[in-house]
Amino acid sequence: MKTPFLIAALALAASPALAQGADTITPPPSSIGSNISQEYQGPTPSSFQKELVGPLLLLRAGQISADGKSVTLPLYKGQMIDGRSVWYILTDTTDQGNANALGLNYSAKLNYGNTGRSARPARLEKDGSLTFLRGTVDFAPKHAVTPGAAPNFFPPSKFQAGGVGDRDYSPLISITNAGGHIYNAPIVAFNVSADKINNCDSAPNHDLVHDKVLKICPVKQTVTLQMTPGFSFGKPNMYLSMEANDPVVAAVENVTLAPGLNDVLIGRDDGAFSAVERLFTVVNGPMGLNNPQRQGLNSALGDKAPDGPLNILGGIPTVATDYSPLWDVNVGEWTAEAISKGYRSRIIDEFQYLGIVQKGFITAPGGKKFGSSGVIVNCPIVMRLL
């Protein structure tokens, strides 16, 4: 018997609209090449043991849409110390018990994300709301990205993030009077009343809300957000892309610029007291929406790819123990030699990527030494497709 989640995943794979392009990473039905229909296939192994192959919802607080492209989460309302409203979501926490209870991702690494301005202090009030002591967001700027001249579409020639945080804004919060636990709590609307953003059945005004918001419904206390596809150790996954500390990346990813993330330590990956995991992207991967090898920043901009660059993430829950929603971006570029020899292709695994770097076929842009770019993105994992 098929689970509803598997049925949704298979429906996404079979969608005629998606079948026209190669930018979906949803696994195809296992019945292909078989002499029995998909209905006769057994349950996925992941339905019995989460570490086994198959689709798995990781951010259990969320409900996945029928097309598998968006997730609906609880919408929380708090306030700044001066009374301005703060609308936010919760995705990850260092409190393992509360992660289990609320259906959030558990991330031990976030314990080391409270450095400098990287976590906003919050106070729990008697009514259960949070009061934030610093960090605000302006969603009024108009998101805009103008690709660079072909074939180097990245970096863009012009760019503007649609949401801009002040110097103290970070998605991380530290609840100072309730154990000091760290939560990933991205702001999705700020200093606006419920009636101004109550778009339960219509497109929201992105001058007032995060650009990844598809629907926001304060009366039902829910918000629906667009997801982004990627890979982790060969497993396709979907995640939320919410913030970046770099204005170019914030514009390209269509997320909030969060300067407070600049105080998160980078370049240490799995070392002691590291709050980050690594994310790998390529600038000049294969292009073409119908190309099953499509990947990279040039493709995301030049192909106007709805699935973005198809990045490679490090450890995610059930795959590794070192998950963090804060990703230290490592940017690579295929060398002219690799391209001339026909080595350029889609990469779906961290060690596959690092092996290619080790052989010298991917370097940092411009032939520089490969490593951390200094960019941090906040991308909470939502689900694993395999």
JSON list of N, CA and C in Angstrom, two decimals, residues 72 197-205 213-220 222-224:
[
{"chain": "A", "resi": 72, "resn": "THR", "atom": "N", "xyz": [3.57, 23.90, 3.95]},
{"chain": "A", "resi": 72, "resn": "THR", "atom": "CA", "xyz": [2.79, 24.78, 4.83]},
{"chain": "A", "resi": 72, "resn": "THR", "atom": "C", "xyz": [3.21, 24.52, 6.28]},
{"chain": "A", "resi": 197, "resn": "ILE", "atom": "N", "xyz": [-1.98, 41.16, 5.78]},
{"chain": "A", "resi": 197, "resn": "ILE", "atom": "CA", "xyz": [-1.28, 40.04, 5.13]},
{"chain": "A", "resi": 197, "resn": "ILE", "atom": "C", "xyz": [-2.13, 38.78, 5.11]},
{"chain": "A", "resi": 198, "resn": "ASN", "atom": "N", "xyz": [-3.43, 38.90, 5.35]},
{"chain": "A", "resi": 198, "resn": "ASN", "atom": "CA", "xyz": [-4.29, 37.72, 5.43]},
{"chain": "A", "resi": 198, "resn": "ASN", "atom": "C", "xyz": [-4.66, 37.25, 4.01]},
{"chain": "A", "resi": 199, "resn": "ASN", "atom": "N", "xyz": [-3.70, 36.59, 3.35]},
{"chain": "A", "resi": 199, "resn": "ASN", "atom": "CA", "xyz": [-3.87, 36.10, 1.99]},
{"chain": "A", "resi": 199, "resn": "ASN", "atom": "C", "xyz": [-3.97, 34.58, 2.00]},
{"chain": "A", "resi": 200, "resn": "CYS", "atom": "N", "xyz": [-5.09, 34.07, 2.50]},
{"chain": "A", "resi": 200, "resn": "CYS", "atom": "CA", "xyz": [-5.26, 32.62, 2.67]},
{"chain": "A", "resi": 200, "resn": "CYS", "atom": "C", "xyz": [-5.46, 31.92, 1.33]},
{"chain": "A", "resi": 201, "resn": "ASP", "atom": "N", "xyz": [-6.10, 32.59, 0.39]},
{"chain": "A", "resi": 201, "resn": "ASP", "atom": "CA", "xyz": [-6.43, 31.97, -0.90]},
{"chain": "A", "resi": 201, "resn": "ASP", "atom": "C", "xyz": [-5.98, 32.79, -2.09]},
{"chain": "A", "resi": 202, "resn": "SER", "atom": "N", "xyz": [-5.05, 33.69, -1.86]},
{"chain": "A", "resi": 202, "resn": "SER", "atom": "CA", "xyz": [-4.57, 34.54, -2.95]},
{"chain": "A", "resi": 202, "resn": "SER", "atom": "C", "xyz": [-3.10, 34.81, -2.78]},
{"chain": "A", "resi": 203, "resn": "ALA", "atom": "N", "xyz": [-2.49, 35.31, -3.83]},
{"chain": "A", "resi": 203, "resn": "ALA", "atom": "CA", "xyz": [-1.06, 35.62, -3.78]},
{"chain": "A", "resi": 203, "resn": "ALA", "atom": "C", "xyz": [-0.81, 36.78, -2.82]},
{"chain": "A", "resi": 204, "resn": "PRO", "atom": "N", "xyz": [0.23, 36.70, -2.02]},
{"chain": "A", "resi": 204, "resn": "PRO", "atom": "CA", "xyz": [0.50, 37.77, -1.05]},
{"chain": "A", "resi": 204, "resn": "PRO", "atom": "C", "xyz": [1.17, 38.97, -1.69]},
{"chain": "A", "resi": 205, "resn": "ASN", "atom": "N", "xyz": [1.19, 40.05, -0.95]},
{"chain": "A", "resi": 205, "resn": "ASN", "atom": "CA", "xyz": [1.91, 41.25, -1.36]},
{"chain": "A", "resi": 205, "resn": "ASN", "atom": "C", "xyz": [3.35, 41.12, -0.86]},
{"chain": "A", "resi": 213, "resn": "VAL", "atom": "N", "xyz": [7.17, 33.33, 0.25]},
{"chain": "A", "resi": 213, "resn": "VAL", "atom": "CA", "xyz": [5.82, 33.06, 0.73]},
{"chain": "A", "resi": 213, "resn": "VAL", "atom": "C", "xyz": [4.86, 32.96, -0.45]},
{"chain": "A", "resi": 214, "resn": "LEU", "atom": "N", "xyz": [4.13, 31.85, -0.52]},
{"chain": "A", "resi": 214, "resn": "LEU", "atom": "CA", "xyz": [3.11, 31.65, -1.55]},
{"chain": "A", "resi": 214, "resn": "LEU", "atom": "C", "xyz": [1.72, 32.00, -1.03]},
{"chain": "A", "resi": 215, "resn": "LYS", "atom": "N", "xyz": [1.46, 31.68, 0.23]},
{"chain": "A", "resi": 215, "resn": "LYS", "atom": "CA", "xyz": [0.22, 32.04, 0.91]},
{"chain": "A", "resi": 215, "resn": "LYS", "atom": "C", "xyz": [0.55, 32.29, 2.37]},
{"chain": "A", "resi": 216, "resn": "ILE", "atom": "N", "xyz": [-0.15, 33.26, 2.96]},
{"chain": "A", "resi": 216, "resn": "ILE", "atom": "CA", "xyz": [0.02, 33.52, 4.38]},
{"chain": "A", "resi": 216, "resn": "ILE", "atom": "C", "xyz": [-1.36, 33.76, 4.97]},
{"chain": "A", "resi": 217, "resn": "CYS", "atom": "N", "xyz": [-1.64, 33.09, 6.10]},
{"chain": "A", "resi": 217, "resn": "CYS", "atom": "CA", "xyz": [-3.00, 33.08, 6.63]},
{"chain": "A", "resi": 217, "resn": "CYS", "atom": "C", "xyz": [-2.98, 33.22, 8.15]},
{"chain": "A", "resi": 218, "resn": "PRO", "atom": "N", "xyz": [-2.85, 34.44, 8.65]},
{"chain": "A", "resi": 218, "resn": "PRO", "atom": "CA", "xyz": [-2.83, 34.63, 10.11]},
{"chain": "A", "resi": 218, "resn": "PRO", "atom": "C", "xyz": [-4.07, 34.08, 10.82]},
{"chain": "A", "resi": 219, "resn": "VAL", "atom": "N", "xyz": [-5.23, 34.12, 10.17]},
{"chain": "A", "resi": 219, "resn": "VAL", "atom": "CA", "xyz": [-6.44, 33.63, 10.85]},
{"chain": "A", "resi": 219, "resn": "VAL", "atom": "C", "xyz": [-6.37, 32.11, 11.08]},
{"chain": "A", "resi": 220, "resn": "LYS", "atom": "N", "xyz": [-5.64, 31.40, 10.23]},
{"chain": "A", "resi": 220, "resn": "LYS", "atom": "CA", "xyz": [-5.43, 29.96, 10.42]},
{"chain": "A", "resi": 220, "resn": "LYS", "atom": "C", "xyz": [-4.06, 29.66, 11.03]},
{"chain": "A", "resi": 222, "resn": "THR", "atom": "N", "xyz": [-1.08, 29.85, 9.60]},
{"chain": "A", "resi": 222, "resn": "THR", "atom": "CA", "xyz": [-0.26, 29.06, 8.68]},
{"chain": "A", "resi": 222, "resn": "THR", "atom": "C", "xyz": [0.39, 29.95, 7.64]},
{"chain": "A", "resi": 223, "resn": "VAL", "atom": "N", "xyz": [1.47, 29.45, 7.08]},
{"chain": "A", "resi": 223, "resn": "VAL", "atom": "CA", "xyz": [2.14, 30.11, 5.96]},
{"chain": "A", "resi": 223, "resn": "VAL", "atom": "C", "xyz": [2.68, 29.03, 5.04]},
{"chain": "A", "resi": 224, "resn": "THR", "atom": "N", "xyz": [2.52, 29.24, 3.73]},
{"chain": "A", "resi": 224, "resn": "THR", "atom": "CA", "xyz": [3.00, 28.30, 2.72]},
{"chain": "A", "resi": 224, "resn": "THR", "atom": "C", "xyz": [4.20, 28.90, 2.00]}
]
